[in-house]
Each structure stands twice: as structure tokens, then as C-alpha cells.
Short mmCIF file of C-alpha atoms in Angstrom, two decimals:
data_model
loop_
_atom_site.label_atom_id
_atom_site.label_comp_id
_atom_site.label_asym_id
_atom_site.label_seq_id
_atom_site.Cartn_x
_atom_site.Cartn_y
_atom_site.Cartn_z
CA MET A 1 2.29 -2.55 -7.61
CA SER A 2 2.85 -6.43 -8.69
CA LYS A 3 5.00 -6.52 -11.46
CA LYS A 4 3.97 -8.11 -15.14
CA ARG A 5 5.59 -11.86 -15.09
CA LEU A 6 8.18 -14.08 -17.51
CA ILE A 7 7.80 -17.84 -16.34
CA PRO A 8 9.05 -20.80 -17.89
CA LYS A 9 6.52 -23.60 -18.04
CA LEU A 10 8.94 -27.14 -17.99
CA GLN A 11 6.84 -29.76 -18.94
CA LEU A 12 7.73 -33.50 -18.00
CA LYS A 13 8.29 -36.78 -18.89
CA THR A 14 9.23 -40.42 -19.06
CA ALA A 15 13.03 -40.19 -20.84
CA LEU A 16 12.46 -42.06 -23.78
CA ALA A 17 15.64 -44.35 -23.40
CA HIS A 18 16.06 -43.92 -18.60
CA PRO A 19 12.17 -45.55 -18.79
CA ASN A 20 12.92 -43.76 -14.49
CA LYS A 21 13.49 -40.09 -15.94
CA MET A 22 11.83 -38.06 -16.25
CA VAL A 23 13.34 -35.51 -18.66
CA LEU A 24 12.16 -31.82 -20.04
CA VAL A 25 10.49 -31.87 -23.10
CA VAL A 26 8.66 -29.15 -25.37
CA THR A 27 5.57 -29.76 -26.88
CA LYS A 28 3.67 -29.00 -30.67
CA GLN A 29 -0.45 -28.75 -30.26
CA PHE A 30 0.89 -31.64 -27.53
CA ASN A 31 2.34 -33.61 -29.41
CA GLY A 32 5.83 -34.14 -31.63
CA VAL A 33 7.08 -34.27 -27.70
CA ILE A 34 11.70 -33.05 -28.07
CA GLU A 35 13.21 -34.65 -25.52
CA ILE A 36 15.57 -31.25 -23.82
CA GLY A 37 17.02 -31.91 -21.26
CA ASP A 38 17.34 -32.11 -17.61
CA PRO A 39 14.83 -30.12 -15.41
CA VAL A 40 17.06 -29.66 -12.32
CA SER A 41 19.62 -27.95 -14.48
CA GLN A 42 17.42 -26.07 -16.76
CA ALA A 43 15.67 -24.48 -13.76
CA LYS A 44 19.28 -23.59 -12.42
CA ILE A 45 19.63 -21.88 -15.61
CA PHE A 46 16.07 -20.20 -15.68
CA GLN A 47 17.52 -19.02 -12.30
CA ALA A 48 19.88 -17.42 -13.00
CA GLN A 49 18.74 -16.03 -15.86
CA ALA A 50 16.39 -14.73 -12.79
CA ALA A 51 12.48 -15.90 -14.57
CA ASP A 52 10.03 -14.50 -12.54
CA GLU A 53 8.43 -18.47 -11.85
CA LEU A 54 8.66 -21.71 -13.04
CA VAL A 55 6.11 -23.62 -13.67
CA PHE A 56 6.23 -27.61 -13.76
CA ILE A 57 4.20 -30.68 -15.28
CA ASN A 58 4.29 -33.47 -15.66
CA ILE A 59 2.77 -34.27 -19.10
CA ASP A 60 3.73 -37.74 -18.94
CA ARG A 61 -0.08 -39.53 -20.09
CA ASN A 62 0.98 -43.50 -18.62
CA ASN A 63 2.97 -42.63 -15.44
CA LYS A 64 0.87 -39.99 -13.32
CA GLU A 65 3.57 -41.45 -10.03
CA ILE A 66 3.13 -38.59 -7.10
CA LYS A 67 6.19 -39.30 -5.84
CA ARG A 68 7.98 -39.80 -9.10
CA LEU A 69 7.18 -36.02 -9.51
CA SER A 70 7.07 -34.51 -5.87
CA ALA A 71 11.04 -36.01 -6.02
CA ILE A 72 11.29 -34.35 -8.44
CA ILE A 73 10.44 -30.19 -6.93
CA ASN A 74 12.31 -31.12 -3.62
CA ASN A 75 15.55 -31.76 -6.08
CA VAL A 76 15.09 -28.29 -6.98
CA SER A 77 13.57 -26.35 -4.58
CA GLU A 78 17.18 -27.67 -2.15
CA GLU A 79 18.85 -24.77 -5.11
CA ILE A 80 15.55 -22.51 -6.55
CA PHE A 81 14.67 -19.75 -4.00
CA MET A 82 12.10 -18.45 -6.54
CA PRO A 83 7.34 -19.37 -6.44
CA ILE A 84 7.23 -22.93 -8.19
CA THR A 85 4.04 -24.04 -9.14
CA VAL A 86 3.96 -28.03 -10.03
CA GLY A 87 0.76 -29.71 -11.95
CA GLY A 88 -0.13 -32.78 -13.41
CA GLY A 89 -2.25 -36.00 -12.55
CA ILE A 90 -2.87 -34.53 -9.44
CA LYS A 91 -5.82 -35.48 -7.73
CA SER A 92 -6.35 -35.62 -4.21
CA SER A 93 -5.71 -32.67 -1.26
CA ASP A 94 -3.04 -35.61 -0.31
CA ASP A 95 -1.34 -35.12 -3.60
CA PHE A 96 -1.58 -31.09 -3.10
CA ARG A 97 0.12 -31.28 0.55
CA GLU A 98 2.32 -34.50 -0.64
CA LEU A 99 3.93 -31.43 -3.59
CA LEU A 100 4.12 -28.82 -1.29
CA ASN A 101 6.14 -30.66 1.90
CA ASN A 102 8.41 -31.40 -1.29
CA GLY A 103 9.38 -27.00 -2.90
CA ALA A 104 5.70 -25.89 -4.72
CA ASP A 105 3.89 -22.90 -3.92
CA LYS A 106 1.22 -23.58 -6.37
CA ILE A 107 -0.41 -26.99 -7.07
CA SER A 108 -1.59 -26.67 -10.63
CA ILE A 109 -5.34 -29.22 -11.81
CA ASN A 110 -6.57 -29.74 -14.73
CA THR A 111 -8.33 -32.75 -15.86
CA SER A 112 -9.01 -33.43 -11.99
CA ALA A 113 -10.63 -29.92 -11.26
CA PHE A 114 -12.77 -30.39 -14.42
CA ASN A 115 -13.95 -33.34 -13.20
CA HIS A 116 -14.61 -33.00 -9.19
CA PRO A 117 -15.46 -29.53 -8.74
CA GLU A 118 -15.64 -29.45 -5.76
CA LEU A 119 -11.47 -30.31 -5.49
CA ILE A 120 -11.31 -26.73 -6.40
CA THR A 121 -13.27 -25.21 -2.59
CA GLU A 122 -11.64 -28.21 -0.79
CA THR A 123 -8.16 -27.82 -1.53
CA SER A 124 -8.73 -23.39 -1.62
CA GLU A 125 -10.25 -23.62 2.33
CA LYS A 126 -7.35 -25.78 3.07
CA PHE A 127 -4.27 -24.61 1.68
CA GLY A 128 -5.89 -21.44 0.91
CA ALA A 129 -6.24 -19.66 -2.59
CA GLN A 130 -3.64 -18.87 -3.56
CA CYS A 131 -2.14 -22.31 -3.82
CA VAL A 132 -5.33 -23.41 -6.62
CA VAL A 133 -4.04 -22.41 -9.54
CA VAL A 134 -6.98 -24.04 -12.63
CA SER A 135 -5.40 -25.22 -16.08
CA ILE A 136 -7.78 -24.79 -18.52
CA ASP A 137 -6.95 -26.15 -21.94
CA PHE A 138 -8.47 -24.84 -24.63
CA LYS A 139 -9.39 -24.57 -28.50
CA LYS A 140 -11.66 -24.79 -31.91
CA ASP A 141 -13.58 -27.67 -32.13
CA GLU A 142 -13.90 -29.01 -36.12
CA GLU A 143 -17.16 -26.67 -36.10
CA GLY A 144 -14.80 -23.79 -35.00
CA GLU A 145 -16.57 -23.77 -31.27
CA TYR A 146 -13.78 -22.60 -28.21
CA ARG A 147 -14.19 -25.79 -26.01
CA VAL A 148 -12.11 -26.93 -22.62
CA TYR A 149 -10.04 -29.87 -23.77
CA ILE A 150 -9.03 -32.10 -20.61
CA ASN A 151 -6.98 -34.92 -20.39
CA GLY A 152 -4.14 -33.30 -22.39
CA GLY A 153 -6.06 -32.49 -24.82
CA GLN A 154 -7.51 -36.31 -25.86
CA THR A 155 -11.50 -35.53 -24.45
CA LYS A 156 -13.40 -32.50 -25.56
CA THR A 157 -15.71 -30.68 -23.09
CA SER A 158 -19.16 -28.74 -23.64
CA TYR A 159 -17.61 -26.05 -21.77
CA HIS A 160 -16.75 -22.70 -23.28
CA PRO A 161 -13.19 -21.61 -21.96
CA LEU A 162 -15.08 -18.09 -20.58
CA ASP A 163 -17.62 -20.19 -18.70
CA TRP A 164 -15.90 -22.63 -16.97
CA ALA A 165 -13.09 -20.68 -16.13
CA LEU A 166 -15.25 -18.25 -14.16
CA ARG A 167 -16.82 -21.07 -12.24
CA ALA A 168 -14.12 -22.36 -11.10
CA GLU A 169 -13.13 -19.06 -9.71
CA LYS A 170 -16.64 -18.67 -8.47
CA LEU A 171 -14.89 -22.43 -6.84
CA GLY A 172 -11.93 -21.46 -5.20
CA ALA A 173 -9.48 -20.65 -7.59
CA GLY A 174 -6.84 -18.56 -7.48
CA GLU A 175 -5.16 -18.14 -10.49
CA LEU A 176 -5.57 -19.43 -13.97
CA LEU A 177 -2.67 -20.61 -16.52
CA LEU A 178 -4.75 -20.98 -19.77
CA CYS A 179 -3.57 -22.74 -22.88
CA ASN A 180 -4.62 -22.71 -26.81
CA ILE A 181 -4.27 -26.21 -27.95
CA SER A 182 -3.87 -25.40 -31.23
CA HIS A 183 -0.88 -22.33 -30.54
CA ASP A 184 1.03 -24.09 -28.21
CA GLY A 185 4.34 -24.48 -30.01
CA MET A 186 3.38 -22.36 -32.86
CA ARG A 187 5.53 -19.58 -31.97
CA GLU A 188 2.70 -17.41 -33.70
CA GLY A 189 1.32 -15.87 -30.85
CA LEU A 190 -0.89 -16.55 -27.66
CA ASP A 191 -4.27 -16.85 -28.27
CA LEU A 192 -5.42 -13.27 -27.38
CA ASP A 193 -9.39 -12.90 -27.39
CA ILE A 194 -9.55 -15.83 -25.24
CA ILE A 195 -7.46 -14.03 -22.36
CA LYS A 196 -8.33 -11.05 -22.56
CA SER A 197 -12.31 -11.92 -21.98
CA ILE A 198 -11.48 -13.81 -19.66
CA SER A 199 -9.30 -11.16 -18.28
CA GLU A 200 -11.69 -9.48 -18.56
CA ASN A 201 -14.02 -10.71 -16.25
CA SER A 202 -12.57 -12.60 -13.63
CA THR A 203 -10.80 -10.70 -10.53
CA ILE A 204 -7.98 -13.41 -9.96
CA PRO A 205 -4.64 -13.39 -12.32
CA ILE A 206 -4.14 -14.71 -15.24
CA ILE A 207 -1.70 -16.71 -16.91
CA ALA A 208 -1.23 -16.85 -20.43
CA SER A 209 0.12 -19.80 -22.78
CA GLY A 210 1.04 -21.11 -26.03
CA GLY A 211 2.05 -19.76 -29.12
CA CYS A 212 4.86 -17.52 -27.78
CA GLY A 213 7.51 -16.86 -30.17
CA LEU A 214 8.92 -13.80 -30.45
CA ALA A 215 9.44 -10.53 -27.44
CA GLN A 216 5.99 -9.24 -29.18
CA HIS A 217 3.86 -11.92 -28.07
CA PHE A 218 4.39 -11.57 -24.58
CA VAL A 219 3.86 -7.85 -24.80
CA GLU A 220 0.95 -8.26 -26.99
CA GLY A 221 -0.53 -10.81 -23.91
CA PHE A 222 -0.23 -8.27 -21.45
CA LEU A 223 -1.28 -5.24 -22.99
CA LYS A 224 -3.90 -6.37 -26.22
CA GLY A 225 -4.34 -9.69 -23.31
CA LYS A 226 -4.36 -7.87 -20.60
CA ALA A 227 -3.17 -11.21 -18.53
CA ASP A 228 -0.80 -10.93 -15.20
CA ALA A 229 1.59 -13.22 -16.57
CA VAL A 230 2.76 -15.04 -19.89
CA ALA A 231 4.37 -18.60 -19.95
CA ALA A 232 6.42 -20.60 -22.10
CA GLY A 233 7.89 -23.82 -23.42
CA SER A 234 9.79 -23.84 -26.08
CA PHE A 235 10.31 -20.64 -26.70
CA PHE A 236 12.27 -20.20 -23.03
CA ALA A 237 14.31 -23.81 -23.89
CA HIS A 238 15.16 -22.53 -27.63
CA ARG A 239 18.97 -22.58 -26.20
CA ASP A 240 19.06 -19.75 -29.07
CA GLN A 241 16.94 -17.06 -27.25
CA ASN A 242 19.17 -15.11 -25.27
CA PHE A 243 16.40 -14.40 -21.69
CA MET A 244 17.76 -10.76 -20.41
CA GLN A 245 17.18 -9.32 -23.98
CA THR A 246 13.65 -10.47 -24.19
CA ARG A 247 13.40 -9.09 -21.03
CA SER A 248 15.17 -5.85 -22.31
CA GLN A 249 12.63 -5.39 -25.82
CA ILE A 250 9.54 -6.46 -22.90
CA LYS A 251 9.94 -4.02 -20.56
CA ASN A 252 10.74 -1.09 -23.82
CA ALA A 253 7.43 -2.17 -24.68
CA GLY A 254 5.93 -0.63 -22.32
CA ILE A 255 5.80 -3.07 -19.62
CA ASN A 256 6.14 -3.17 -15.91
CA ILE A 257 8.42 -6.56 -16.22
CA ARG A 258 11.41 -6.93 -12.89
CA MET A 259 14.59 -6.19 -14.30
CA HIS A 260 17.71 -7.59 -12.00
CA HIS A 261 20.56 -5.33 -11.05
CA MET B 1 22.59 -23.21 15.19
CA ILE B 2 18.92 -21.25 13.92
CA GLY B 3 15.40 -23.62 14.06
CA ILE B 4 12.86 -23.25 12.31
CA VAL B 5 9.19 -23.31 14.27
CA ASP B 6 6.99 -25.73 13.07
CA TYR B 7 3.98 -25.65 14.20
CA GLY B 8 2.02 -27.81 11.64
CA MET B 9 1.03 -25.45 9.42
CA GLY B 10 3.91 -27.58 6.47
CA ASN B 11 6.18 -26.29 3.31
CA LEU B 12 8.87 -24.87 5.71
CA LEU B 13 11.42 -26.81 3.31
CA SER B 14 12.06 -24.16 0.84
CA VAL B 15 13.00 -21.54 4.27
CA TYR B 16 15.16 -25.06 5.42
CA ASN B 17 16.61 -24.99 1.75
CA ALA B 18 17.37 -21.41 2.06
CA PHE B 19 20.13 -21.97 4.87
CA ASP B 20 20.98 -25.14 4.09
CA TYR B 21 22.71 -24.01 0.46
CA LEU B 22 24.09 -20.69 3.08
CA GLY B 23 25.81 -23.04 5.04
CA SER B 24 23.93 -22.24 8.17
CA PRO B 25 23.07 -24.47 10.50
CA VAL B 26 19.71 -25.14 10.17
CA THR B 27 17.15 -26.69 12.27
CA ILE B 28 12.90 -28.06 12.89
CA CYS B 29 11.52 -27.06 15.69
CA LYS B 30 9.12 -29.49 16.30
CA HIS B 31 8.57 -29.51 20.37
CA PRO B 32 8.00 -26.07 21.83
CA GLU B 33 10.78 -27.10 23.93
CA ASP B 34 13.31 -27.24 20.68
CA LEU B 35 13.49 -23.08 20.80
CA ALA B 36 16.54 -23.53 24.02
CA HIS B 37 18.88 -24.93 22.41
CA VAL B 38 18.53 -22.94 18.95
CA ASP B 39 20.33 -19.45 18.78
CA ARG B 40 18.10 -18.12 16.19
CA ILE B 41 14.84 -18.27 15.77
CA ILE B 42 12.45 -18.10 12.40
CA ILE B 43 8.70 -17.91 12.36
CA PRO B 44 7.62 -19.39 9.05
CA GLY B 45 3.85 -19.30 7.65
CA VAL B 46 1.49 -19.30 5.12
CA GLY B 47 -2.11 -19.70 5.23
CA ALA B 48 -5.45 -18.39 7.49
CA PHE B 49 -4.24 -16.23 10.67
CA LYS B 50 -6.29 -17.82 13.00
CA ASP B 51 -5.68 -21.59 12.19
CA CYS B 52 -2.21 -20.43 12.89
CA ILE B 53 -2.04 -18.56 15.87
CA ASP B 54 -4.63 -21.39 17.64
CA LYS B 55 -1.96 -23.89 16.75
CA ILE B 56 1.17 -21.77 17.65
CA ASN B 57 -0.96 -21.70 21.26
CA LYS B 58 -2.37 -25.67 21.37
CA THR B 59 1.07 -26.31 21.01
CA GLY B 60 2.05 -24.30 23.49
CA PHE B 61 4.49 -22.71 21.02
CA SER B 62 3.16 -19.30 22.48
CA GLU B 63 4.37 -19.68 25.70
CA ALA B 64 8.10 -20.49 24.95
CA LEU B 65 8.14 -17.96 21.78
CA ASN B 66 7.73 -15.76 23.97
CA GLN B 67 10.31 -16.97 26.98
CA GLU B 68 13.02 -17.82 24.47
CA VAL B 69 12.52 -14.48 21.92
CA LEU B 70 11.42 -11.61 25.09
CA LYS B 71 12.80 -12.79 27.97
CA ASN B 72 15.79 -14.64 25.93
CA ALA B 73 16.32 -11.99 23.56
CA LYS B 74 17.47 -14.31 20.75
CA PRO B 75 17.46 -13.24 17.49
CA THR B 76 13.80 -13.54 15.62
CA MET B 77 12.22 -13.48 12.62
CA GLY B 78 8.92 -13.93 11.13
CA ILE B 79 7.58 -14.26 7.80
CA CYS B 80 4.19 -13.82 5.77
CA LEU B 81 2.28 -14.54 8.13
CA GLY B 82 4.83 -15.02 10.86
CA MET B 83 5.37 -11.54 10.60
CA GLN B 84 1.29 -11.01 10.84
CA VAL B 85 0.84 -13.20 13.96
CA MET B 86 3.24 -10.62 15.70
CA GLY B 87 0.26 -8.03 15.60
CA THR B 88 -2.03 -7.50 18.24
CA ARG B 89 -4.85 -8.68 16.33
CA SER B 90 -5.91 -9.71 12.96
CA PHE B 91 -9.41 -9.02 11.43
CA GLU B 92 -9.00 -12.02 8.91
CA GLY B 93 -12.42 -13.75 8.81
CA GLY B 94 -13.30 -12.77 12.29
CA GLU B 95 -11.13 -10.90 14.65
CA PHE B 96 -8.56 -12.57 17.04
CA MET B 97 -5.65 -11.91 19.09
CA GLY B 98 -2.33 -12.91 18.29
CA LEU B 99 1.89 -12.51 20.01
CA GLY B 100 1.72 -8.69 20.52
CA TRP B 101 5.34 -8.42 19.96
CA PHE B 102 4.38 -5.06 18.06
CA ASP B 103 1.30 -2.72 18.49
CA ALA B 104 -0.86 -3.45 15.34
CA ASP B 105 -3.31 -4.70 13.28
CA ILE B 106 -3.71 -6.78 10.39
CA VAL B 107 -5.77 -6.17 7.77
CA ARG B 108 -6.64 -6.53 4.47
CA LEU B 109 -5.57 -4.68 1.19
CA THR B 110 -7.50 -2.42 -0.18
CA PRO B 111 -5.93 -0.78 -2.97
CA ALA B 112 -7.77 1.75 -4.38
CA ASP B 113 -7.29 1.33 -8.52
CA SER B 114 -9.59 -1.88 -9.16
CA ASN B 115 -7.31 -4.03 -11.93
CA LEU B 116 -4.97 -4.32 -8.46
CA ARG B 117 -5.89 -7.73 -7.80
CA VAL B 118 -6.47 -9.33 -4.17
CA PRO B 119 -4.42 -11.71 -2.91
CA ASN B 120 -1.93 -9.77 -4.26
CA ILE B 121 0.16 -12.38 -5.89
CA GLY B 122 3.67 -11.22 -7.34
CA TRP B 123 7.48 -9.34 -7.21
CA ASN B 124 7.34 -5.71 -5.65
CA THR B 125 9.33 -2.64 -5.49
CA ILE B 126 10.24 -2.27 -2.57
CA LYS B 127 11.85 0.81 -0.32
CA TYR B 128 13.70 0.28 3.04
CA ASN B 129 15.19 1.86 6.08
CA LYS B 130 19.48 1.72 4.71
CA GLU B 131 20.79 2.01 7.74
CA VAL B 132 19.16 -1.52 8.89
CA PRO B 133 21.61 -4.09 8.40
CA LEU B 134 19.21 -6.46 7.83
CA PHE B 135 19.03 -4.97 4.57
CA LYS B 136 22.57 -4.57 3.63
CA GLY B 137 24.02 -5.62 0.57
CA LEU B 138 20.88 -4.46 -1.77
CA PRO B 139 20.20 -2.72 -4.60
CA GLU B 140 18.26 0.55 -4.78
CA ASP B 141 14.58 -0.42 -5.56
CA PRO B 142 14.69 -4.00 -5.34
CA ASP B 143 12.25 -6.62 -6.18
CA PHE B 144 10.75 -9.14 -3.58
CA TYR B 145 7.84 -11.98 -3.83
CA LEU B 146 4.77 -11.65 -2.21
CA VAL B 147 1.62 -13.44 -1.59
CA HIS B 148 -1.01 -11.77 0.65
CA SER B 149 -4.47 -10.31 1.36
CA TYR B 150 -4.19 -8.97 4.81
CA TYR B 151 -1.32 -7.23 6.50
CA MET B 152 0.35 -5.14 8.76
CA LYS B 153 -0.54 -1.25 9.90
CA ALA B 154 1.58 -0.56 12.50
CA ASN B 155 0.77 2.07 15.55
CA ASP B 156 3.78 2.91 15.82
CA PRO B 157 6.16 4.21 12.94
CA LYS B 158 8.78 3.34 13.91
CA ASP B 159 8.80 0.33 14.04
CA VAL B 160 8.75 0.22 9.82
CA ILE B 161 11.48 -0.47 8.21
CA ALA B 162 10.28 -0.68 3.93
CA ILE B 163 7.40 0.05 2.22
CA TYR B 164 5.76 -0.90 -1.03
CA ASP B 165 3.17 0.28 -3.04
CA TYR B 166 -0.53 -0.67 -3.92
CA THR B 167 -2.04 2.50 -4.81
CA TYR B 168 -0.89 3.57 -0.64
CA ASP B 169 2.11 2.19 1.21
CA VAL B 170 1.56 -1.33 2.47
CA THR B 171 4.48 -2.57 5.40
CA ALA B 172 6.81 -5.21 3.63
CA SER B 173 8.70 -4.72 7.14
CA VAL B 174 8.72 -4.42 10.48
CA LEU B 175 11.53 -4.29 12.91
CA LYS B 176 11.87 -3.73 16.84
CA ASP B 177 14.50 -4.70 19.29
CA ASN B 178 15.60 -8.73 18.31
CA ILE B 179 12.40 -9.78 16.40
CA PHE B 180 12.89 -8.87 12.47
CA ALA B 181 9.67 -9.69 10.13
CA THR B 182 9.08 -9.52 6.79
CA GLN B 183 6.03 -9.77 4.60
CA PHE B 184 7.85 -10.70 1.16
CA HIS B 185 8.94 -14.21 0.85
CA PRO B 186 12.54 -13.35 1.48
CA GLU B 187 13.54 -17.67 0.58
CA LYS B 188 10.95 -17.02 -2.94
CA SER B 189 13.33 -14.00 -3.37
CA GLN B 190 16.03 -14.87 -5.41
CA ASP B 191 19.44 -13.69 -4.58
CA PHE B 192 17.37 -10.50 -3.00
CA GLY B 193 16.09 -12.73 -0.98
CA LEU B 194 19.34 -14.69 0.37
CA GLN B 195 20.59 -11.59 0.90
CA ILE B 196 18.79 -10.47 3.01
CA LEU B 197 18.93 -14.54 5.23
CA GLN B 198 22.40 -14.21 4.50
CA ASN B 199 22.07 -10.62 6.48
CA PHE B 200 20.31 -12.54 9.66
CA ILE B 201 22.70 -14.94 9.88
CA ASN B 202 25.17 -12.28 10.81
CA TRP B 203 23.05 -10.03 12.73
CA ASN B 204 23.56 -8.96 16.46
CA PRO B 205 20.84 -7.05 17.49
CA ARG B 206 21.55 -4.16 20.41
#
């Protein structure tokens, strides 16, 4: 039986003080960016704490250069021996190849998948469905209707997240990474309704994210949201969080997660 | 020197980096003749069985592998699809012949519980034969990372040295003479995975 997974989500952006360097950041509702450190050293800390996987997303709106991103993944892969998903600005199967050759295991696509759904099918056939993670950002619009947003949450689409999720699955996605933009960085819990409806209606693994601030929020994501994995950014980035203690709390709530040693 | 077989399916970096991290000399073997110059052989693999075996055959690696692995008995390890191609035949997308080193069919995962997903992606607890030196130093019930839809169903139970539970016993690892293989990814399974790779470096099959 596969265990439920806990996944630190590492968001990358050009450093304010060093335009050539990418740093790890946390966000609130996709804004309010705070720089928190070096992605490679943080990844090593997560490995020491036995995180199950890592997700790296380039959220820089001005620099989507794949070479720059793949250089970071190449560094990470020298010392990190766990599954790595990479996303942010990936547009083609050449971009996939470049990142996979530099140590990525799975590629997350969002805006490009939405604008060019055939990219999902093409890459799924070429690299295997297990390699294609479709990332879906959503929130309630002014009228209170759930809608998918693309371009880093800036552009509203006409799709309901469930509809887009099921379409992406049909096109060949191997996994879905869900995030409610309004919950991002707020540490008040996941959007359980949408996660649950997508989990119950699809057959591929679901990674829920956006809003974890307590161990209890992970537990809810697994039990109520029926997610296969929960990813979090600011939760894991906070230095006061004891990862091992969080794992124990989640395990004690009856969730089948990996306990190291 | 450890040689990683590069038959053109890509993504060898993680396996390479893992051996490099362990301090072992390691090289990528792009040509079949390169295998003559290494002491140990790794057959990695991600993707579909047919693509994999077609490439192994077309590039001339199948003859070189039979020479170095079967005749010269070099310690050899297959990972994931690299394990599956060692079987007799696969039913993934048709029926295709493998290298035939293990008397085994490659068949689809069919968990009895419809909540269990295929492909199975994630960490699973492995039960292993404690007498096998390749598993030295592992704790009871270690978890390893798997990504697969098909698995090796061995006809000779003696070949199977590790399993995991997916509503039934799924082959996690096989061993025969100088040939060892894992369905899971040691290079993605943190320190327990590195332990197995270290054991492979030290392994002297009889």
C-alpha cells in the first residue's frame, strides 16, 4: 500500500539583491513574497527530515528561463536522493527533456497545459504519464464561483477546477497538484471541498496544497479531502516547525505515512 | 568501475549522482563495447517496455550484455524497467520478448481495492530476505520509492528476494547468481536506497 506523502513545495524567484541568483520564497495568496534562503541548502534540510518528495516551482513572472531552473535542479540532484518535481514556465517537450536530464523526475505544467492541452498528451506519451503533473490554481471569483486561474493566478478562466482536472486526467496527466490561491500562505487550512470532489472523481493521485498551518490541516487533507499527498510551502519553511513532531501527529491521527527509522 | 548502460532512454543523472555521492568510480556506457571496461553494470530504465527493449536490441547492447553479464558474470543490477527487461516477456501494450535472464512475465498491477491507484506512485514498505547481502544494514520494514504500472511475476519463487503488499504480493526485488534487480528506485529512496547501492558496490556474488 502506498503511503500518504508530505511534500515541501519550494517556490523560487530571482533574488532582489542578486539578479542572477534564484532564492527560495514564500507567498501569501500568490503575493507578499518573502525571501527565505538558498534552495539547495533548504532541500538538504528537507532530506535530513525525510520529506517524501520535493516540488520546485519557479514563480518568477519575469524570468522563466529553463536553463537557469535546470542548473538549480542539477545542483540539487547531486545530493538529494528523493523524487523531485519541477515546474514554472515549462512550455514544450524539449523543456521536459532538459529538466529530466538534469535530475527532475516529474514535470509540473500549469498555464501551458491550459493554453495548449495537447502538451499533456504529447509529454505523457513521450515520457510516461507518471512524469506529467498538471498543476491547477483556483479560487472563488467576485461572484463566488470557483474558477481556474492561470499565469500565476493573474488570469481568470471560464473553467471550474473539477472540470479542468477531469479533462487533464483524460488528456494523460499522471498526477494533479491543486492549490486554492485564496488559501495560499494563510495557514488556515486547505480547501477541502474542491480537493475531495476532485479526489473522488478522478483515478490519478491528487496532491493538495494551499493553506496548511497545523498538522491537523494535513490530517484533514488526507481524511476529508482524500488526497494522496499534501504539499506546503510556508508551513515547512517556518523555522519553528518541528517536521518530525508534525509527522508523529499526522501518524497518530491514523494516517499511513512514512516514519523514518 | 561501475558502468551505467545508456541505451537512450535518458535520465541517468540520479543513478550516476548516487554512486558518485558514495565515492564509487562510475561511468556512463553509451556504446556496447564500453561494457567490457567496467566491473559492475547498472541497467536503469523509465518508460515503456517495448521502447526499452527495442533500444537495447537496436543499439547492440543485448549482445554485449549477454557477453558481460551471462558469460563474464559481472555483478549486475537492474532498476525499475531495467529489472523488467530481464524477464522472459512483457504484456505491456502487446507481447514483447525481454532478455530472458529471469523466468518471469511482466504483467499489469491489478490491486483488488479500487481505491488503489495504477500507476502505483509512492513509498511502500518492503519485506525482504535478510540473508541476502544486498540488503545488509536495512532496518525491519524499510520504505522504498516505486513508480510503476507493471511488475515482474517470477515463475521460480527462489528468484524473489523482496516483495511489497498491494492487496497481494508484488515482486520488489529478484536475485539470481550475479544478477540483482529492484522494482523500486534506490537512487530515489534516500539513505536506505543509498545503503543498497553501497551493498551492490561491495557485493561479491558466488
